[in-house]
Short mmCIF file of C-alpha atoms and ligand atoms in Angstrom, two decimals:
data_model
loop_
_atom_site.label_atom_id
_atom_site.label_comp_id
_atom_site.label_asym_id
_atom_site.label_seq_id
_atom_site.Cartn_x
_atom_site.Cartn_y
_atom_site.Cartn_z
CA UNK Z 520 19.36 29.29 16.74
CA UNK Z 521 19.20 25.65 15.58
CA UNK Z 522 17.35 24.67 12.43
CA UNK Z 523 16.97 20.91 12.50
CA UNK Z 524 15.73 18.52 9.83
CA UNK Z 525 14.40 15.12 10.93
CA UNK Z 526 14.65 12.35 8.35
CA UNK Z 527 13.78 8.66 8.39
CA UNK Z 528 16.90 6.65 7.54
CA UNK Z 529 15.21 3.42 6.42
CA UNK Z 530 11.80 2.70 4.82
CA UNK Z 531 9.69 4.87 7.10
CA UNK Z 532 8.13 4.12 10.50
CA UNK Z 533 11.43 4.71 12.31
CA UNK Z 534 9.74 6.55 15.18
CA UNK Z 535 10.15 10.08 13.83
CA UNK Z 536 6.96 11.22 15.58
CA UNK Z 537 8.35 10.65 19.05
CA UNK Z 538 11.65 12.37 18.31
CA UNK Z 539 9.92 15.26 16.50
CA UNK Z 540 7.62 15.68 19.48
CA UNK Z 541 10.61 15.75 21.86
CA UNK Z 542 12.59 18.24 19.81
CA UNK Z 543 9.49 20.40 19.40
CA UNK Z 544 9.72 21.25 23.07
CA UNK Z 545 12.66 23.56 22.36
CA UNK Z 546 11.38 24.79 18.99
CA UNK Z 547 9.16 27.72 18.16
CA UNK Z 548 8.16 26.56 14.68
CA UNK Z 549 7.64 23.12 13.12
CA UNK Z 550 7.36 22.64 9.34
CA UNK Z 551 6.21 19.50 7.48
CA UNK Z 552 7.80 19.60 4.04
CA UNK Z 553 6.75 16.53 1.99
CA UNK Z 554 4.36 13.60 1.82
CA UNK Z 555 0.79 13.68 2.98
CA UNK Z 556 -1.52 11.51 5.02
CA UNK Z 557 0.32 8.41 3.84
CA UNK Z 558 2.42 9.14 6.94
CA UNK Z 559 1.39 8.11 10.41
CA UNK Z 560 3.29 9.48 13.37
CA UNK Z 561 2.52 7.84 16.69
CA UNK Z 562 3.30 9.81 19.82
CA UNK Z 563 2.80 8.57 23.35
CA UNK Z 564 2.69 11.11 26.17
CA UNK Z 565 2.06 9.80 29.69
CA UNK Z 566 0.38 6.67 28.39
CA UNK Z 567 -1.88 8.47 25.92
CA UNK Z 568 -1.35 7.72 22.26
CA UNK Z 569 -1.86 10.22 19.46
CA UNK Z 570 -1.53 9.32 15.78
CA UNK Z 571 -0.95 12.23 13.42
CA UNK Z 572 -1.00 11.95 9.64
CA UNK Z 573 -0.74 15.54 8.43
CA UNK Z 574 -0.45 17.98 11.29
CA UNK Z 575 3.16 18.30 12.51
CA UNK Z 576 3.92 16.36 15.70
CA UNK Z 577 4.87 19.59 17.47
CA UNK Z 578 1.19 20.48 17.86
CA UNK Z 579 1.10 18.68 21.24
CA UNK Z 580 3.29 21.44 22.73
CA UNK Z 581 1.23 24.56 23.36
CA UNK Z 582 3.95 27.10 22.45
CA UNK Z 583 4.71 25.95 18.89
CA UNK Z 584 3.51 27.20 15.52
CA UNK Z 585 3.00 24.25 13.16
CA UNK Z 586 3.03 24.71 9.41
CA UNK Z 587 2.23 22.44 6.47
CA UNK Z 588 4.77 23.44 3.82
CA UNK Z 589 4.46 23.74 0.05
CA UNK Z 590 6.01 20.30 -0.50
CA UNK Z 591 3.15 18.52 1.27
CA UNK Z 592 0.09 17.12 -0.52
CA UNK Z 593 -2.89 17.83 1.68
CA UNK Z 594 -6.22 16.04 1.85
CA UNK Z 595 -8.53 18.82 3.07
CA UNK Z 596 -11.05 16.58 4.84
CA UNK Z 597 -8.29 14.62 6.61
CA UNK Z 598 -6.66 17.85 7.80
CA UNK Z 599 -9.94 19.08 9.30
CA UNK Z 600 -10.75 15.70 10.87
CA UNK Z 601 -7.34 15.58 12.49
CA UNK Z 602 -7.68 19.15 13.74
CA UNK Z 603 -11.14 18.35 15.16
CA UNK Z 604 -9.84 15.29 17.01
CA UNK Z 605 -7.06 17.33 18.58
CA UNK Z 606 -9.47 20.15 19.46
CA UNK Z 607 -11.77 17.65 21.19
CA UNK Z 608 -8.82 16.85 23.48
CA UNK Z 609 -8.38 20.49 24.34
CA UNK Z 610 -5.39 21.11 22.05
CA UNK Z 611 -5.37 24.54 20.43
CA UNK Z 612 -5.51 24.06 16.65
CA UNK Z 613 -6.61 27.59 15.82
CA UNK Z 614 -4.97 29.42 12.89
CA UNK Z 615 -2.80 31.15 15.49
CA UNK Z 616 -0.99 27.82 15.94
CA UNK Z 617 -1.48 26.02 12.67
CA UNK Z 618 -1.05 27.04 9.05
CA UNK Z 619 -1.08 25.63 5.51
CA UNK Z 620 1.11 26.94 2.69
CA UNK Z 621 -0.92 28.48 -0.11
CA UNK Z 622 1.40 26.59 -2.44
CA UNK Z 623 0.65 23.12 -1.00
CA UNK Z 624 -1.20 20.87 -3.44
CA UNK Z 625 -4.59 19.42 -2.53
CA UNK Z 626 -5.56 15.78 -2.81
CA UNK Z 627 -8.92 15.51 -4.57
CA UNK Z 628 -11.27 12.51 -4.76
CA UNK Z 629 -10.01 11.67 -8.26
CA UNK Z 630 -6.46 11.30 -6.95
CA UNK Z 631 -7.62 8.68 -4.46
CA UNK Z 632 -9.70 6.89 -7.09
CA UNK Z 633 -6.76 6.78 -9.50
CA UNK Z 634 -4.39 5.54 -6.79
CA UNK Z 635 -6.72 2.64 -6.00
CA UNK Z 636 -7.59 1.92 -9.63
CA UNK Z 637 -3.94 1.73 -10.66
CA UNK Z 638 -2.99 -0.51 -7.77
CA UNK Z 639 -5.87 -2.84 -8.62
CA UNK Z 640 -4.60 -3.05 -12.22
CA UNK Z 641 -0.97 -3.74 -11.27
CA UNK Z 642 -1.56 -7.43 -10.74
CA UNK Z 643 1.65 -9.03 -9.49
CA UNK Z 644 3.54 -5.72 -9.41
CA UNK Z 645 1.62 -3.81 -6.79
CA UNK Z 646 3.52 -1.04 -5.02
CA UNK Z 647 1.30 -1.44 -1.97
CA UNK Z 648 0.50 2.26 -1.77
CA UNK Z 649 -1.51 3.60 1.12
CA UNK Z 650 -4.32 4.42 -1.32
CA UNK Z 651 -4.45 8.02 -0.14
CA UNK Z 652 -3.98 9.59 -3.59
CA UNK Z 653 -0.41 10.71 -2.90
CA UNK Z 654 1.16 9.65 -6.23
CA UNK Z 655 -1.60 11.02 -8.51
CA UNK Z 656 -1.55 14.35 -6.63
CA UNK Z 657 2.21 14.75 -7.10
CA UNK Z 658 1.76 13.76 -10.75
CA UNK Z 659 -0.65 16.67 -11.24
CA UNK Z 660 1.76 19.03 -9.49
CA UNK Z 661 4.52 18.05 -11.93
CA UNK Z 662 2.09 18.19 -14.86
CA UNK Z 663 1.13 21.72 -13.76
CA UNK Z 664 -2.57 20.94 -13.45
CA UNK Z 665 -2.72 20.63 -9.66
CA UNK Z 666 -5.17 22.35 -7.33
CA UNK Z 667 -3.31 24.35 -4.68
CA UNK Z 668 -4.50 25.28 -1.20
CA UNK Z 669 -4.46 28.96 -2.18
CA UNK Z 670 -7.11 28.21 -4.85
CA UNK Z 671 -9.63 27.60 -2.06
CA UNK Z 672 -9.93 31.35 -1.78
CA UNK Z 673 -10.78 31.72 -5.48
CA UNK Z 674 -13.95 29.70 -6.31
CA UNK Z 675 -13.96 30.75 -9.99
CA UNK Z 676 -10.41 29.53 -10.57
CA UNK Z 677 -11.00 26.41 -8.49
CA UNK Z 678 -14.11 25.39 -10.49
CA UNK Z 679 -12.28 26.01 -13.75
CA UNK Z 680 -9.26 23.95 -12.71
CA UNK Z 681 -11.35 21.04 -11.42
CA UNK Z 682 -13.43 21.04 -14.63
CA UNK Z 683 -10.25 20.99 -16.69
CA UNK Z 684 -8.67 18.22 -14.61
CA UNK Z 685 -11.76 16.03 -14.76
CA UNK Z 686 -11.87 16.09 -18.56
CA UNK Z 687 -8.79 13.89 -18.47
CA UNK Z 688 -9.35 12.03 -15.18
CA UNK Z 689 -12.88 10.96 -16.07
CA UNK Z 690 -11.68 9.59 -19.39
CA UNK Z 691 -9.14 7.48 -17.46
CA UNK Z 692 -11.42 6.54 -14.60
CA UNK Z 693 -14.38 5.41 -16.69
CA UNK Z 694 -12.67 4.46 -19.96
CA UNK Z 695 -9.70 2.52 -18.65
CA UNK Z 696 -10.52 1.58 -15.06
CA UNK Z 697 -14.32 1.25 -15.25
CA UNK Z 698 -14.91 3.54 -12.29
CA UNK Z 699 -17.85 5.96 -12.08
CA UNK Z 700 -16.85 9.34 -13.55
CA UNK Z 701 -16.88 12.30 -11.14
CA UNK Z 702 -19.15 15.29 -11.60
CA UNK Z 703 -17.03 18.49 -11.82
CA UNK Z 704 -19.65 20.73 -10.21
CA UNK Z 705 -20.26 18.32 -7.31
CA UNK Z 706 -16.50 17.81 -6.79
CA UNK Z 707 -15.92 21.58 -6.68
CA UNK Z 708 -18.96 22.15 -4.43
CA UNK Z 709 -17.76 19.54 -1.91
CA UNK Z 710 -14.34 21.14 -1.73
CA UNK Z 711 -15.74 24.68 -1.55
CA UNK Z 712 -17.97 23.58 1.34
CA UNK Z 713 -14.76 23.01 3.35
CA UNK Z 714 -13.17 26.29 2.22
CA UNK Z 715 -14.62 28.53 4.97
CA UNK Z 716 -12.86 26.36 7.56
CA UNK Z 717 -9.63 25.96 5.59
CA UNK Z 718 -9.02 29.48 4.26
CA UNK Z 719 -8.19 30.95 7.70
CA UNK Z 720 -5.30 28.46 7.87
CA UNK Z 721 -3.71 29.63 4.59
CA UNK Z 722 -0.42 31.41 5.23
CA UNK Z 723 2.76 32.56 3.58
CA UNK Z 724 4.95 29.86 5.17
CA UNK Z 725 8.20 31.48 4.05
CA UNK Z 726 7.25 34.75 5.77
CA UNK Z 727 6.44 32.88 8.99
CA UNK Z 728 9.78 31.09 8.84
CA UNK Z 729 11.58 34.42 8.35
CA UNK Z 730 9.74 35.92 11.34
CA UNK Z 731 10.57 32.95 13.57
CA UNK Z 732 14.21 33.02 12.45
CA UNK Z 733 14.41 36.78 13.13
CA UNK Z 734 13.19 36.16 16.68
CA UNK Z 735 16.01 33.62 17.09
CA UNK Z 736 13.80 30.61 17.78
CA UNK Z 737 14.70 27.04 16.85
CA UNK Z 738 12.91 25.68 13.79
CA UNK Z 739 12.22 22.01 13.13
CA UNK Z 740 11.58 20.52 9.68
CA UNK Z 741 9.71 17.26 10.00
CA UNK Z 742 10.16 14.67 7.27
CA UNK Z 743 7.79 11.81 6.54
CA UNK Z 744 8.40 8.29 5.19
CA UNK Z 745 12.08 7.37 4.90
CA UNK Z 746 15.20 7.76 2.78
CA UNK Z 747 14.74 4.51 0.86
CA UNK Z 748 11.20 5.47 -0.15
CA UNK Z 749 12.59 8.57 -1.89
CA UNK Z 750 11.26 8.82 -5.45
CA UNK Z 751 14.79 9.24 -6.87
CA UNK Z 752 17.08 7.44 -4.46
CA UNK Z 753 14.79 4.77 -3.02
CA UNK Z 754 14.00 1.27 -4.22
CA UNK Z 755 12.23 2.51 -7.37
CA UNK Z 756 9.46 1.82 -8.33
CA UNK Z 757 8.58 0.66 -4.78
CA UNK Z 758 8.81 4.18 -3.39
CA UNK Z 759 6.57 7.07 -2.50
CA UNK Z 760 6.14 9.97 -4.94
CA UNK Z 761 8.15 12.66 -3.18
CA UNK Z 762 11.78 13.24 -2.29
CA UNK Z 763 12.06 12.17 1.31
CA UNK Z 764 15.73 13.11 1.81
CA UNK Z 765 17.04 16.18 3.59
CA UNK Z 766 17.63 18.10 0.35
CA UNK Z 767 13.88 18.37 -0.04
CA UNK Z 768 13.44 20.04 3.34
CA UNK Z 769 14.70 23.18 1.59
CA UNK Z 770 12.52 22.90 -1.53
CA UNK Z 771 9.44 21.65 0.32
CA UNK Z 772 9.78 24.04 3.25
CA UNK Z 773 10.74 27.14 1.31
CA UNK Z 774 14.22 27.83 2.72
CA UNK Z 775 17.74 27.67 1.26
CA UNK Z 776 19.86 24.55 1.94
CA UNK Z 777 22.23 26.73 3.99
CA UNK Z 778 19.42 27.27 6.51
CA UNK Z 779 19.91 23.96 8.32
CA UNK Z 780 22.29 23.50 11.22
CA UNK Z 781 21.47 19.91 12.15
CA UNK Z 782 20.25 16.96 10.09
CA UNK Z 783 19.08 14.24 12.41
CA UNK Z 784 18.52 10.77 10.97
CA UNK Z 785 16.07 8.48 12.72
CA UNK Z 786 16.90 4.78 12.50
CA UNK Z 787 15.16 1.86 14.13
CA UNK Z 788 17.51 -0.62 15.88
CA UNK Z 789 16.29 -3.18 13.33
CA UNK Z 790 14.56 -2.71 9.97
CA UNK Z 791 10.91 -2.67 8.90
CA UNK Z 792 9.11 -2.03 5.66
CA UNK Z 793 5.40 -1.74 4.71
CA UNK Z 794 4.19 -2.44 1.20
CA UNK Z 795 6.10 -4.19 -1.57
CA UNK Z 796 9.73 -3.89 -2.62
CA UNK Z 797 13.14 -5.42 -1.93
CA UNK Z 798 14.23 -5.85 1.67
CA UNK Z 799 17.48 -7.86 1.92
CA UNK Z 800 17.45 -8.44 5.69
CA UNK Z 801 13.77 -9.39 5.93
CA UNK Z 802 13.08 -12.23 8.36
CA UNK Z 803 10.22 -14.50 7.41
CA UNK Z 804 10.81 -16.70 10.45
CA UNK Z 805 10.05 -16.64 14.19
CA UNK Z 806 12.57 -13.83 14.79
CA UNK Z 807 10.70 -11.61 12.30
CA UNK Z 808 7.41 -12.45 14.03
CA UNK Z 809 9.01 -11.72 17.42
CA UNK Z 810 10.14 -8.26 16.27
CA UNK Z 811 6.67 -7.55 14.83
CA UNK Z 812 4.86 -8.48 18.04
CA UNK Z 813 7.32 -6.97 20.54
CA UNK Z 814 7.73 -3.84 18.43
CA UNK Z 815 3.98 -3.52 17.64
CA UNK Z 816 4.93 -3.33 14.00
CA UNK Z 817 1.57 -2.63 12.43
CA UNK Z 818 1.07 0.40 10.17
CA UNK Z 819 -0.22 3.55 11.90
CA UNK Z 820 -2.00 4.58 8.69
CA UNK Z 821 -3.29 1.34 7.16
CA UNK Z 822 -2.94 -1.16 10.02
CA UNK Z 823 -0.95 -3.49 7.72
CA UNK Z 824 1.58 -5.77 9.45
CA UNK Z 825 5.09 -4.44 8.80
CA UNK Z 826 7.76 -6.68 7.35
CA UNK Z 827 10.60 -6.99 9.89
CA UNK Z 828 14.29 -7.83 9.67
CA UNK Z 829 17.79 -7.22 11.00
CA UNK Z 830 19.49 -3.85 10.90
CA UNK Z 831 20.97 -3.15 7.49
CA UNK Z 832 24.12 -1.02 7.77
CA UNK Z 833 24.40 -0.72 3.98
CA UNK Z 834 21.00 0.96 3.87
CA UNK Z 835 21.95 3.21 6.79
CA UNK Z 836 25.35 4.12 5.36
CA UNK Z 837 23.68 5.26 2.15
CA UNK Z 838 21.17 7.27 4.20
CA UNK Z 839 24.02 8.99 6.05
CA UNK Z 840 25.58 9.91 2.72
CA UNK Z 841 22.42 11.07 0.95
CA UNK Z 842 21.15 13.15 3.84
CA UNK Z 843 24.40 14.32 5.42
CA UNK Z 844 23.23 13.28 8.89
CA UNK Z 845 25.00 15.21 11.60
CA UNK Z 846 23.80 12.56 14.06
CA UNK Z 847 21.34 9.72 14.46
CA UNK Z 848 18.55 8.85 16.88
CA UNK Z 849 18.27 5.09 17.27
CA UNK Z 850 14.76 4.01 18.22
CA UNK Z 851 13.17 0.85 19.64
CA UNK Z 852 16.41 -0.58 20.97
CA UNK Z 853 14.40 -2.23 23.78
CA UNK Z 854 12.62 -4.43 21.21
CA UNK Z 855 15.83 -6.44 20.64
CA UNK Z 856 15.71 -7.78 24.21
CA UNK Z 857 15.80 -11.58 24.62
CA UNK Z 858 17.12 -12.39 21.17
CA UNK Z 859 20.01 -14.83 21.63
CA UNK Z 860 22.18 -12.98 19.11
CA UNK Z 861 21.94 -9.74 17.13
CA UNK Z 862 22.82 -9.59 13.47
CA UNK Z 863 23.86 -6.57 11.43
CA UNK Z 864 24.08 -6.66 7.65
CA UNK Z 865 27.48 -5.14 6.85
CA UNK Z 866 27.56 -5.71 3.06
CA UNK Z 867 25.77 -7.67 0.34
CA UNK Z 868 26.74 -10.50 -1.89
CA UNK Z 869 25.63 -9.46 -5.34
CA UNK Z 870 26.48 -11.21 -8.62
CA UNK Z 871 29.00 -13.34 -6.76
CA UNK Z 872 30.87 -10.37 -5.30
CA UNK Z 873 30.95 -8.54 -2.01
CA UNK Z 874 29.19 -5.23 -2.43
CA UNK Z 875 29.41 -2.37 0.10
CA UNK Z 876 26.78 -0.16 -1.55
CA UNK Z 877 23.22 -0.55 -2.80
CA UNK Z 878 23.26 -1.81 -6.41
CA UNK Z 879 21.41 0.75 -8.53
CA UNK Z 880 19.83 -1.22 -11.40
CA UNK Z 881 16.07 -1.56 -11.02
CA UNK Z 882 15.20 -4.68 -9.06
CA UNK Z 883 18.85 -5.45 -8.24
CA UNK Z 884 18.46 -5.12 -4.48
CA UNK Z 885 16.03 -8.06 -4.57
CA UNK Z 886 19.00 -10.23 -5.59
CA UNK Z 887 21.45 -8.89 -2.99
CA UNK Z 888 22.13 -11.39 -0.20
CA UNK Z 889 23.01 -9.93 3.20
CA UNK Z 890 26.42 -10.62 4.71
CA UNK Z 891 25.97 -10.57 8.48
CA UNK Z 892 28.11 -9.84 11.46
CA UNK Z 893 26.82 -11.40 14.67
CA UNK Z 894 26.92 -9.83 18.12
CA UNK Z 895 25.78 -11.09 21.52
CA UNK Z 896 22.17 -10.42 22.49
CA UNK Z 897 20.92 -9.16 25.87
CA UNK Z 898 18.28 -10.28 28.34
CA UNK Z 899 17.90 -7.28 30.64
CA UNK Z 900 14.90 -5.00 30.35
CA UNK Z 901 16.39 -1.67 29.23
CA UNK Z 902 13.13 0.25 28.92
CA UNK Z 903 13.76 2.21 32.13
CA UNK Z 904 17.47 2.95 31.52
CA UNK Z 905 18.22 6.64 31.86
CA UNK Z 906 21.84 6.79 30.70
CA UNK Z 907 24.11 5.17 28.12
CA UNK Z 908 26.48 3.78 30.75
CA UNK Z 909 23.56 2.01 32.47
CA UNK Z 910 22.86 -0.05 29.38
CA UNK Z 911 24.20 -3.65 29.38
CA UNK Z 912 27.63 -4.02 27.76
CA UNK Z 913 26.14 -5.98 24.81
CA UNK Z 914 23.77 -3.10 24.03
CA UNK Z 915 26.53 -0.49 24.19
CA UNK Z 916 28.69 -2.64 21.93
CA UNK Z 917 25.84 -2.92 19.41
CA UNK Z 918 25.30 0.85 19.34
CA UNK Z 919 29.02 1.55 18.95
CA UNK Z 920 29.38 -1.00 16.17
CA UNK Z 921 26.48 0.55 14.25
CA UNK Z 922 28.12 3.98 14.59
CA UNK Z 923 31.36 2.58 13.15
CA UNK Z 924 29.61 0.84 10.28
CA UNK Z 925 27.43 3.75 9.19
CA UNK Z 926 29.81 6.64 9.83
CA UNK Z 927 27.66 8.82 12.10
CA UNK Z 928 27.27 9.21 15.85
CA UNK Z 929 24.14 8.03 17.70
CA UNK Z 930 23.18 10.94 19.94
CA UNK Z 931 19.72 9.81 21.04
CA UNK Z 932 18.55 6.32 21.99
CA UNK Z 933 14.90 5.49 22.46
CA UNK Z 934 14.10 2.54 24.73
CA UNK Z 935 10.31 2.82 24.81
CA UNK Z 936 7.44 4.80 23.33
CA UNK Z 937 7.12 7.40 26.08
CA UNK Z 938 8.91 10.75 25.97
CA UNK Z 939 10.70 9.81 29.20
CA UNK Z 940 12.12 6.58 27.77
CA UNK Z 941 14.90 8.37 25.93
CA UNK Z 942 18.65 8.40 26.50
CA UNK Z 943 20.52 11.53 25.42
CA UNK Z 944 24.24 10.98 24.93
P1 IMP I 1311 2.23 5.95 -1.21
O1 IMP I 1311 3.11 6.92 -0.53
O2 IMP I 1311 0.86 5.82 -0.56
O3 IMP I 1311 2.14 6.18 -2.68
O4 IMP I 1311 2.87 4.48 -1.06
C1 IMP I 1311 4.09 4.12 -1.69
C2 IMP I 1311 4.93 3.23 -0.78
O5 IMP I 1311 5.40 3.97 0.32
C3 IMP I 1311 4.16 2.04 -0.19
O6 IMP I 1311 5.06 0.95 -0.09
C4 IMP I 1311 3.78 2.52 1.18
O7 IMP I 1311 3.58 1.44 2.09
C5 IMP I 1311 5.01 3.34 1.54
N1 IMP I 1311 4.74 4.39 2.52
C6 IMP I 1311 4.11 5.57 2.29
N2 IMP I 1311 4.07 6.29 3.42
C7 IMP I 1311 4.69 5.58 4.36
C8 IMP I 1311 5.01 5.84 5.74
O8 IMP I 1311 4.72 6.89 6.31
N3 IMP I 1311 5.68 4.85 6.39
C9 IMP I 1311 6.06 3.69 5.76
N4 IMP I 1311 5.80 3.42 4.49
C10 IMP I 1311 5.13 4.36 3.79
#
């Protein structure tokens, strides 16, 4: 039995969807444990693209059970829309295959309004959130006034909680942000209208995990976003509102930390970031534009162009440490083709000194200058390579150097979006 956690090692968009989809083939159960529909996982199977925001990527394999864990914040309408789209393609999304933890918190319209209102007010210091209400929903969870999926089955409690929440939210929305206040009865009625479709999906996730484990099946815990968007360890305040690191797979999935046997980090062969925040290796030149176009670096959720730059080994080293990666999957290596030279940031220059770790003071990373090591580029098309030894020498050298610099082995290499374009080492 292997219980694997998949974690983004950079700022999200590392290609977790493809790897999660691949590993799902051998898994009986897939659990999402944090984030919400701020995530966008793109999976390409035989030329057909699927973008998933909430439902675990494993849903494309007919034998898996896919669960949305307690650590996720779930937008009910988005969940149903996504399920409907999959169903229209003939994919079974019945409650036999898909479940939602009763403890997962729900994103309500006022969370989305507050997310947008706050961003609009943060002139000059915008976080660049996805506007999906993620932060305000997690705030309510911590403030102990959140609406949980299990409440959908209890209309009296649900109405009472929404009424209570709106006393405060409406004061903020109309008083401070000049938005229309929301009507508690209408808000509750709209949510309760979805309840008959959602309630059958409510499950005791922990019990399902125990059952799957007892049968000896492999279980996959699918993370969203990336290590450096973690609310504690990321580039605060330019982060998401949940813990994205492997430690949260336990809390957000409902299992003990000792449950995991493999912690797989997913790292792009270069670096990208969406939204605001420091990014030492960002390239604002033709090379950055080349990576964006060749790598199709546009957000799967918001369509925003992603900021692109060289691989940052300092960022990856910290991700290896924080998550305890047993191994790494390096994605999009093919995108580096035709660059005359490849650069890797091996350390920073910060306050006149060489610095091997991420400086921790708020805003400090914005003043860290990358120190690069340069390696030869490659011209061959590697997108059809089936084995590590078939890769050009320059590519193998690049992979090996990254392993040395970050302190973890690269066990999987992705050279294209399709399931088949993957090298297992
Ligand atoms: P939020 O999660 O919508 O609150 O956004 C906070 C920050 O995290 C913004 O910079 C977003 O662009 C970023 N972010 C959130 N989800 C993802 C993701 O799945 N991939 C990449 N960036 C993300």
